[in-house]
Coordinates of C-alpha atoms in Angstrom, one line a residue:
Chain A
M289 CA 0.0 0.1 0.0
L290 CA 1.2 3.5 -0.9
R291 CA 0.0 6.6 0.9
K292 CA 1.1 10.2 0.3
I293 CA 0.6 12.6 3.0
S294 CA 0.9 16.5 2.9
I295 CA 2.8 18.8 5.4
K296 CA 2.9 22.4 5.6
T297 CA 6.1 23.7 7.4
K298 CA 6.3 27.1 9.0
R299 CA 10.1 27.7 9.5
K300 CA 13.4 27.4 7.6
N301 CA 14.4 24.5 9.8
E302 CA 11.7 22.5 11.6
F303 CA 11.0 18.9 12.6
V304 CA 7.3 17.8 12.2
S305 CA 6.1 14.7 14.0
I306 CA 4.4 12.4 11.6
T307 CA 4.1 9.3 13.7
D308 CA 0.2 9.3 14.0
Q309 CA -0.1 9.8 10.2
V310 CA 2.0 6.7 9.6
N311 CA 0.0 4.8 12.3
Q312 CA -3.2 5.8 10.6
A313 CA -2.0 4.7 7.3
I314 CA -1.1 1.1 8.8
K315 CA -4.5 0.9 10.6
D316 CA -6.3 1.9 7.4
S317 CA -4.3 -0.8 5.5
G318 CA -5.0 -3.6 7.9
L319 CA -1.7 -4.8 7.6
S320 CA -0.7 -6.8 10.7
D321 CA 2.9 -7.6 10.1
G322 CA 5.8 -6.3 7.9
L323 CA 7.7 -3.0 7.3
A324 CA 6.7 0.6 6.9
H325 CA 9.0 2.7 4.8
I326 CA 8.5 6.4 5.1
Y327 CA 10.2 8.4 2.2
C328 CA 10.8 12.1 1.7
P329 CA 10.7 13.0 -2.0
H330 CA 12.6 16.4 -1.4
T331 CA 16.2 17.2 -1.7
T332 CA 16.3 19.8 1.2
A333 CA 14.4 17.8 3.7
G334 CA 14.6 14.3 5.4
I335 CA 13.2 11.9 7.8
T336 CA 14.5 11.0 11.2
I337 CA 13.5 9.1 14.3
N338 CA 14.3 10.6 17.7
E339 CA 12.7 11.6 21.0
N340 CA 9.1 12.4 20.8
Y341 CA 8.8 13.5 24.4
D342 CA 10.9 16.5 25.3
P343 CA 10.7 19.1 22.4
S344 CA 14.1 20.5 23.4
V345 CA 15.7 17.3 22.1
V346 CA 14.5 18.1 18.6
G347 CA 15.5 21.7 19.1
D348 CA 19.2 20.8 20.1
I349 CA 19.4 18.7 16.8
I350 CA 18.1 21.4 14.6
S351 CA 20.4 24.0 16.3
H352 CA 23.6 21.8 16.2
L353 CA 22.9 20.9 12.5
G354 CA 22.9 24.5 12.0
K355 CA 26.4 24.7 13.4
L356 CA 27.8 21.8 11.5
V357 CA 26.3 23.1 8.2
P358 CA 26.0 26.8 8.3
E359 CA 23.5 28.7 6.0
N360 CA 26.5 30.4 4.2
A361 CA 29.8 28.7 3.7
G362 CA 30.9 29.6 0.3
Y363 CA 28.6 27.1 -1.5
R364 CA 28.5 27.1 -5.2
H365 CA 25.0 26.1 -5.8
S366 CA 23.1 29.4 -6.8
E367 CA 19.8 28.7 -5.1
G368 CA 21.3 29.5 -1.7
N369 CA 19.9 26.4 -0.1
S370 CA 23.0 24.2 -0.1
D371 CA 22.8 23.8 3.6
G372 CA 19.5 22.1 3.4
H373 CA 20.9 19.7 0.6
I374 CA 23.8 18.8 2.8
K375 CA 21.7 18.2 5.9
S376 CA 19.4 16.1 3.7
S377 CA 22.2 13.7 2.9
L378 CA 23.3 13.7 6.5
I379 CA 19.9 13.0 8.0
G380 CA 18.8 10.8 5.2
S381 CA 15.9 10.7 3.0
S382 CA 13.8 7.7 4.5
V383 CA 13.4 5.5 7.6
T384 CA 12.0 2.1 7.8
V385 CA 10.1 1.0 10.9
I386 CA 8.8 -2.5 11.8
I387 CA 5.0 -3.1 11.7
D388 CA 3.9 -5.4 14.5
D389 CA 0.1 -6.0 15.4
T390 CA -1.2 -3.4 13.1
A391 CA 1.0 -0.6 14.5
L392 CA 4.5 0.9 14.2
L393 CA 6.9 -0.9 16.7
L394 CA 8.7 2.1 18.1
G395 CA 10.9 2.3 21.1
Q396 CA 9.2 4.1 24.2
W397 CA 10.4 7.5 23.4
Q398 CA 10.7 7.4 19.6
G399 CA 8.8 9.5 17.1
I400 CA 9.2 9.8 13.5
F401 CA 9.9 13.3 12.2
F402 CA 9.8 15.1 9.0
C403 CA 12.9 17.2 8.9
E404 CA 12.4 20.5 7.0
F405 CA 15.8 22.4 6.0
D406 CA 14.5 24.8 3.5
G407 CA 11.1 26.0 4.5
P408 CA 8.4 27.2 5.0
R409 CA 7.0 24.9 2.2
N410 CA 4.2 22.6 1.3
R411 CA 5.9 19.1 1.5
S412 CA 4.9 15.5 0.8
V413 CA 5.8 12.2 2.6
W414 CA 5.3 8.8 0.9
I415 CA 4.5 5.9 3.2
K416 CA 4.9 2.3 1.7
L417 CA 3.7 -0.7 3.5
V418 CA 5.1 -4.0 2.7
K419 CA 3.8 -7.3 4.3
D420 CA 6.1 -9.8 6.0
Chain B
M217 CA 10.1 -13.1 11.6
L218 CA 10.9 -10.7 14.4
R219 CA 13.8 -11.3 17.0
K220 CA 14.8 -9.0 19.9
I221 CA 18.4 -9.2 21.1
S222 CA 19.9 -7.7 24.2
I223 CA 23.2 -5.7 24.6
K224 CA 25.0 -4.4 27.6
T225 CA 27.4 -1.6 26.9
K226 CA 30.3 -0.6 28.9
R227 CA 31.2 2.9 27.9
K228 CA 29.5 6.1 27.2
N229 CA 30.4 5.8 23.4
E230 CA 31.0 2.4 22.1
F231 CA 30.3 0.4 18.9
V232 CA 29.4 -3.2 19.5
S233 CA 29.4 -5.8 16.6
I234 CA 26.1 -7.5 16.2
T235 CA 26.8 -9.3 13.0
D236 CA 26.9 -12.8 14.5
Q237 CA 23.5 -12.4 16.2
V238 CA 21.9 -11.2 13.0
N239 CA 23.3 -14.1 11.1
Q240 CA 22.1 -16.5 13.8
A241 CA 18.6 -15.0 13.5
I242 CA 18.6 -15.6 9.8
K243 CA 19.8 -19.2 10.2
D244 CA 17.1 -19.8 12.9
S245 CA 14.5 -18.6 10.6
G246 CA 15.5 -20.6 7.6
L247 CA 14.7 -17.7 5.3
S248 CA 16.9 -18.1 2.2
D249 CA 16.3 -14.7 0.5
G250 CA 15.0 -11.3 1.5
L251 CA 16.0 -8.4 3.6
A252 CA 17.0 -8.2 7.3
H253 CA 16.0 -4.9 8.8
I254 CA 18.1 -4.2 12.0
Y255 CA 16.4 -1.5 14.2
C256 CA 17.4 0.4 17.2
P257 CA 14.6 1.4 19.6
H258 CA 16.6 4.0 21.6
T259 CA 17.0 7.6 20.8
T260 CA 20.6 7.9 22.0
A261 CA 22.0 5.1 20.1
G262 CA 22.0 4.0 16.4
I263 CA 23.0 1.3 14.0
T264 CA 25.9 1.5 11.4
I265 CA 27.7 -0.6 8.9
N266 CA 31.5 -0.3 8.7
E267 CA 34.8 -2.0 8.9
N268 CA 34.8 -5.1 11.1
Y269 CA 38.5 -5.9 10.7
D270 CA 40.7 -3.2 12.2
P271 CA 39.2 -2.0 15.4
S272 CA 40.9 1.4 15.2
V273 CA 38.4 2.2 12.2
V274 CA 35.5 2.1 14.7
G275 CA 37.6 3.9 17.2
D276 CA 38.3 6.8 14.7
I277 CA 34.6 7.1 13.9
I278 CA 33.6 7.3 17.7
S279 CA 36.4 9.8 18.3
H280 CA 35.6 12.1 15.4
L281 CA 31.9 12.1 16.2
G282 CA 32.8 13.4 19.5
K283 CA 34.6 16.3 17.8
L284 CA 31.6 17.0 15.7
V285 CA 29.2 16.8 18.4
P286 CA 30.7 17.6 21.8
E287 CA 29.3 16.5 25.0
N288 CA 28.6 20.0 26.1
A289 CA 27.7 22.7 23.6
G290 CA 25.0 24.7 25.3
Y291 CA 22.2 22.2 24.7
R292 CA 18.8 22.8 26.1
H293 CA 17.6 19.3 26.8
S294 CA 18.0 18.9 30.5
E295 CA 19.1 15.2 30.7
G296 CA 22.6 16.1 29.5
N297 CA 22.6 13.7 26.6
S298 CA 21.8 15.8 23.7
D299 CA 25.0 14.7 22.1
G300 CA 23.7 11.2 22.1
H301 CA 20.4 12.2 20.5
I302 CA 22.3 14.3 17.7
K303 CA 24.7 11.5 17.0
S304 CA 21.7 9.0 16.8
S305 CA 20.2 11.1 14.0
L306 CA 23.4 11.5 12.3
I307 CA 24.2 7.7 12.3
G308 CA 20.6 6.7 11.9
S309 CA 18.3 4.2 13.8
S310 CA 18.5 1.3 11.4
V311 CA 20.2 -0.6 8.7
T312 CA 18.8 -2.9 6.0
V313 CA 21.0 -5.7 4.6
I314 CA 20.3 -8.3 1.8
I315 CA 19.7 -11.9 2.8
D316 CA 21.1 -14.4 0.2
D317 CA 21.5 -18.1 0.7
T318 CA 20.3 -17.8 4.4
A319 CA 23.0 -15.5 5.4
L320 CA 23.8 -11.8 5.4
L321 CA 25.2 -10.5 2.1
L322 CA 27.8 -8.1 3.4
G323 CA 31.0 -6.6 1.7
Q324 CA 34.3 -8.4 2.6
W325 CA 35.2 -6.0 5.4
Q326 CA 31.7 -5.0 6.7
G327 CA 30.2 -5.6 10.0
I328 CA 27.0 -4.4 11.7
F329 CA 27.5 -2.4 14.7
F330 CA 25.1 -1.1 17.5
C331 CA 26.3 2.5 18.3
E332 CA 26.1 3.4 22.0
F333 CA 26.1 7.2 22.5
D334 CA 24.8 7.4 26.1
G335 CA 26.2 4.4 27.9
P336 CA 26.8 2.1 29.8
R337 CA 23.2 0.8 29.5
N338 CA 21.2 -2.3 28.8
R339 CA 20.0 -1.9 25.3
S340 CA 17.9 -3.8 22.7
V341 CA 18.1 -4.4 18.8
W342 CA 15.1 -5.6 17.0
I343 CA 15.6 -7.6 13.8
K344 CA 12.9 -8.2 11.3
L345 CA 13.4 -10.5 8.3
V346 CA 11.3 -10.2 5.3
K347 CA 11.2 -12.7 2.5
D348 CA 11.7 -11.6 -1.2
Chain C
M937 CA 15.8 -10.1 -7.5
L938 CA 19.5 -9.3 -6.9
R939 CA 21.6 -7.4 -9.3
K940 CA 25.2 -6.4 -8.9
I941 CA 26.5 -3.4 -11.0
S942 CA 30.0 -2.2 -11.4
I943 CA 31.3 1.5 -11.1
K944 CA 34.6 2.8 -11.7
T945 CA 35.2 6.0 -10.0
K946 CA 38.0 8.5 -11.0
R947 CA 38.6 10.8 -8.0
K948 CA 39.1 10.4 -4.1
N949 CA 35.8 11.9 -3.5
E950 CA 33.1 11.5 -6.1
F951 CA 29.3 11.1 -6.4
V952 CA 28.3 8.9 -9.3
S953 CA 24.5 8.8 -10.3
I954 CA 23.2 5.2 -10.5
T955 CA 19.5 6.2 -11.0
D956 CA 19.4 4.8 -14.6
Q957 CA 20.9 1.5 -13.7
V958 CA 18.5 0.9 -10.9
N959 CA 15.6 1.7 -13.2
Q960 CA 17.0 -0.7 -15.7
A961 CA 17.2 -3.5 -13.0
I962 CA 13.5 -2.9 -12.0
K963 CA 12.4 -2.9 -15.8
D964 CA 14.4 -6.0 -16.3
S965 CA 12.7 -7.8 -13.4
G966 CA 9.2 -6.8 -14.4
L967 CA 8.2 -6.1 -10.8
S968 CA 5.6 -3.4 -10.9
D969 CA 5.4 -2.7 -7.1
G970 CA 7.5 -3.0 -4.0
L971 CA 10.8 -1.6 -2.7
A972 CA 14.3 -1.4 -4.2
H973 CA 17.1 -1.8 -1.7
I974 CA 20.4 -0.1 -3.1
Y975 CA 23.3 -1.5 -1.1
C976 CA 27.1 -0.4 -0.9
P977 CA 29.3 -3.3 0.1
H978 CA 32.3 -0.9 0.7
T979 CA 33.4 0.7 4.0
T980 CA 34.8 3.9 2.4
A981 CA 31.9 4.6 0.2
G982 CA 28.0 5.0 0.7
I983 CA 24.8 5.8 -1.1
T984 CA 22.6 8.8 -1.0
I985 CA 19.7 10.6 -2.5
N986 CA 20.0 14.2 -3.5
E987 CA 19.5 16.7 -6.4
N988 CA 20.1 15.2 -9.7
Y989 CA 19.6 18.5 -11.7
D990 CA 22.4 21.0 -10.7
P991 CA 25.8 19.3 -10.3
S992 CA 27.0 22.0 -8.0
V993 CA 24.6 20.6 -5.3
V994 CA 26.7 17.4 -5.2
G995 CA 29.8 19.4 -5.4
D996 CA 28.8 21.3 -2.3
I997 CA 28.0 18.3 -0.4
I998 CA 31.3 16.7 -1.3
S999 CA 33.2 19.8 -0.4
H1000 CA 31.3 20.4 2.9
L1001 CA 31.9 16.8 4.0
G1002 CA 35.6 17.4 3.4
K1003 CA 35.4 20.2 6.0
L1004 CA 33.5 18.2 8.6
V1005 CA 35.8 15.2 8.3
P1006 CA 39.3 16.4 7.1
E1007 CA 41.5 13.8 5.4
N1008 CA 44.1 14.2 8.2
A1009 CA 42.9 14.7 11.8
G1010 CA 45.1 12.4 14.0
Y1011 CA 43.3 9.3 13.1
R1012 CA 44.7 6.0 14.4
H1013 CA 43.7 3.7 11.5
S1014 CA 46.9 3.1 9.6
E1015 CA 45.5 2.9 6.1
G1016 CA 45.1 6.6 6.0
N1017 CA 41.5 6.5 4.8
S1018 CA 39.8 6.9 8.2
D1019 CA 38.0 10.1 6.6
G1020 CA 36.4 7.8 4.1
H1021 CA 35.2 5.4 6.8
I1022 CA 33.6 8.3 8.9
K1023 CA 31.9 9.6 5.9
S1024 CA 30.5 6.3 5.1
S1025 CA 28.9 6.0 8.4
L1026 CA 27.6 9.6 8.2
I1027 CA 26.0 9.2 4.7
G1028 CA 24.9 5.6 5.2
S1029 CA 25.6 2.4 3.2
S1030 CA 22.3 2.0 1.6
V1031 CA 18.9 3.8 0.6
T1032 CA 15.5 2.2 0.0
V1033 CA 13.3 3.5 -2.7
I1034 CA 9.6 2.8 -3.5
I1035 CA 8.9 0.9 -6.8
D1036 CA 5.7 2.0 -8.4
D1037 CA 4.5 1.0 -11.8
T1038 CA 7.7 -0.7 -12.8
A1039 CA 9.9 2.3 -12.0
L1040 CA 11.6 4.1 -9.0
L1041 CA 9.3 6.5 -7.4
L1042 CA 11.5 9.5 -7.0
G1043 CA 10.8 13.1 -6.2
Q1044 CA 11.1 15.6 -9.1
W1045 CA 14.7 16.5 -8.5
Q1046 CA 16.0 13.4 -6.9
G1047 CA 18.6 11.0 -8.1
I1048 CA 20.5 8.1 -6.4
F1049 CA 24.2 8.5 -6.0
F1050 CA 27.1 6.1 -5.3
C1051 CA 29.4 8.1 -3.0
E1052 CA 33.1 7.4 -3.2
F1053 CA 35.2 8.6 -0.4
D1054 CA 38.4 6.7 -1.0
G1055 CA 38.9 6.6 -4.9
P1056 CA 39.8 6.2 -7.5
R1057 CA 38.6 2.5 -7.2
N1058 CA 36.5 -0.3 -9.0
R1059 CA 33.3 -0.6 -6.8
S1060 CA 30.2 -2.7 -6.8
V1061 CA 26.5 -1.7 -5.9
W1062 CA 23.9 -4.3 -5.1
I1063 CA 20.3 -3.8 -6.0
K1064 CA 17.7 -6.0 -4.2
L1065 CA 14.1 -5.8 -5.4
V1066 CA 11.3 -6.9 -3.1
K1067 CA 7.6 -7.2 -4.1
D1068 CA 4.9 -5.6 -2.2

């Protein structure tokens, strides 16, 4: 099953939790057991898994990525968003999570985040479910 | 097939080879052909694939990650382990490896490592096998 | 289906687009729907997805990775390619892409790149296709 969801980001750099939407897609599919592949079709964004409880964790990740990959560092790409492209390859374009008992099998504190690195924009995430 | 394995880490930052446990899970399943998804349910740890032969390689990765993401850098998260959360998102929470002939199909020097970034702790790794 | 393709890199650090070869493997398999897992069996190389249109994007990623992980930084591994090993774990050894209608389902600007971090060398990429 393939589902496409829409996300509207509000800042240049922002992590948006999409855990609920992925669980809804699994529930709607009725798939009890397999893998969920969550894919970002954009080249200045990514997907990561991290702590969903204290929002300062995600804030620290965003802030430290900004130190590792500054907005301006003599990049050649003329669109001015090379930092977003570099962060996209560091974080990765997708995650794969186990489906068990018709739900995501996540660790206690884990959530799935869409990572915006060149917002605000209208974005998509593609969710592909494959059975065991 | 889903298998959960336990790992006891001994240091704050440590890579533990789990290649043998994943191969054992495949052997026990009898699955000849497909994908093995190796998943870390913790938000201050990750999974990576790198050289399994000379341990100084893994030592260099751990040491350089410590330079890129220092333990203290004005983070806001109050638990004092933001460096571990950031490294987790840089390294990634899982890897997927091809199963061929009832074994992991790895490159000659490759091994699979559990990456501890906030140890020592008791940790889990979840292994999901899907057939072709 | 498993396909192994060969790549000849020409520089120490180089991203080589392999999108066409992956699409050809899917076409040859006749698989209409599922996941394509693109895997790098080398420990000083990786696979990433990023912009396929303006080559300066990939140039900026290579150049910035060189700043984050310098060739010489007091590494212990005696082969002198620790930077390549570290970049390999930061970028990741594989990507997974959705197959839809017997082709890769990529975003408009996305391409799949083999990332050489210790070239020039003769390299392999393994493509595993699994049906839905």
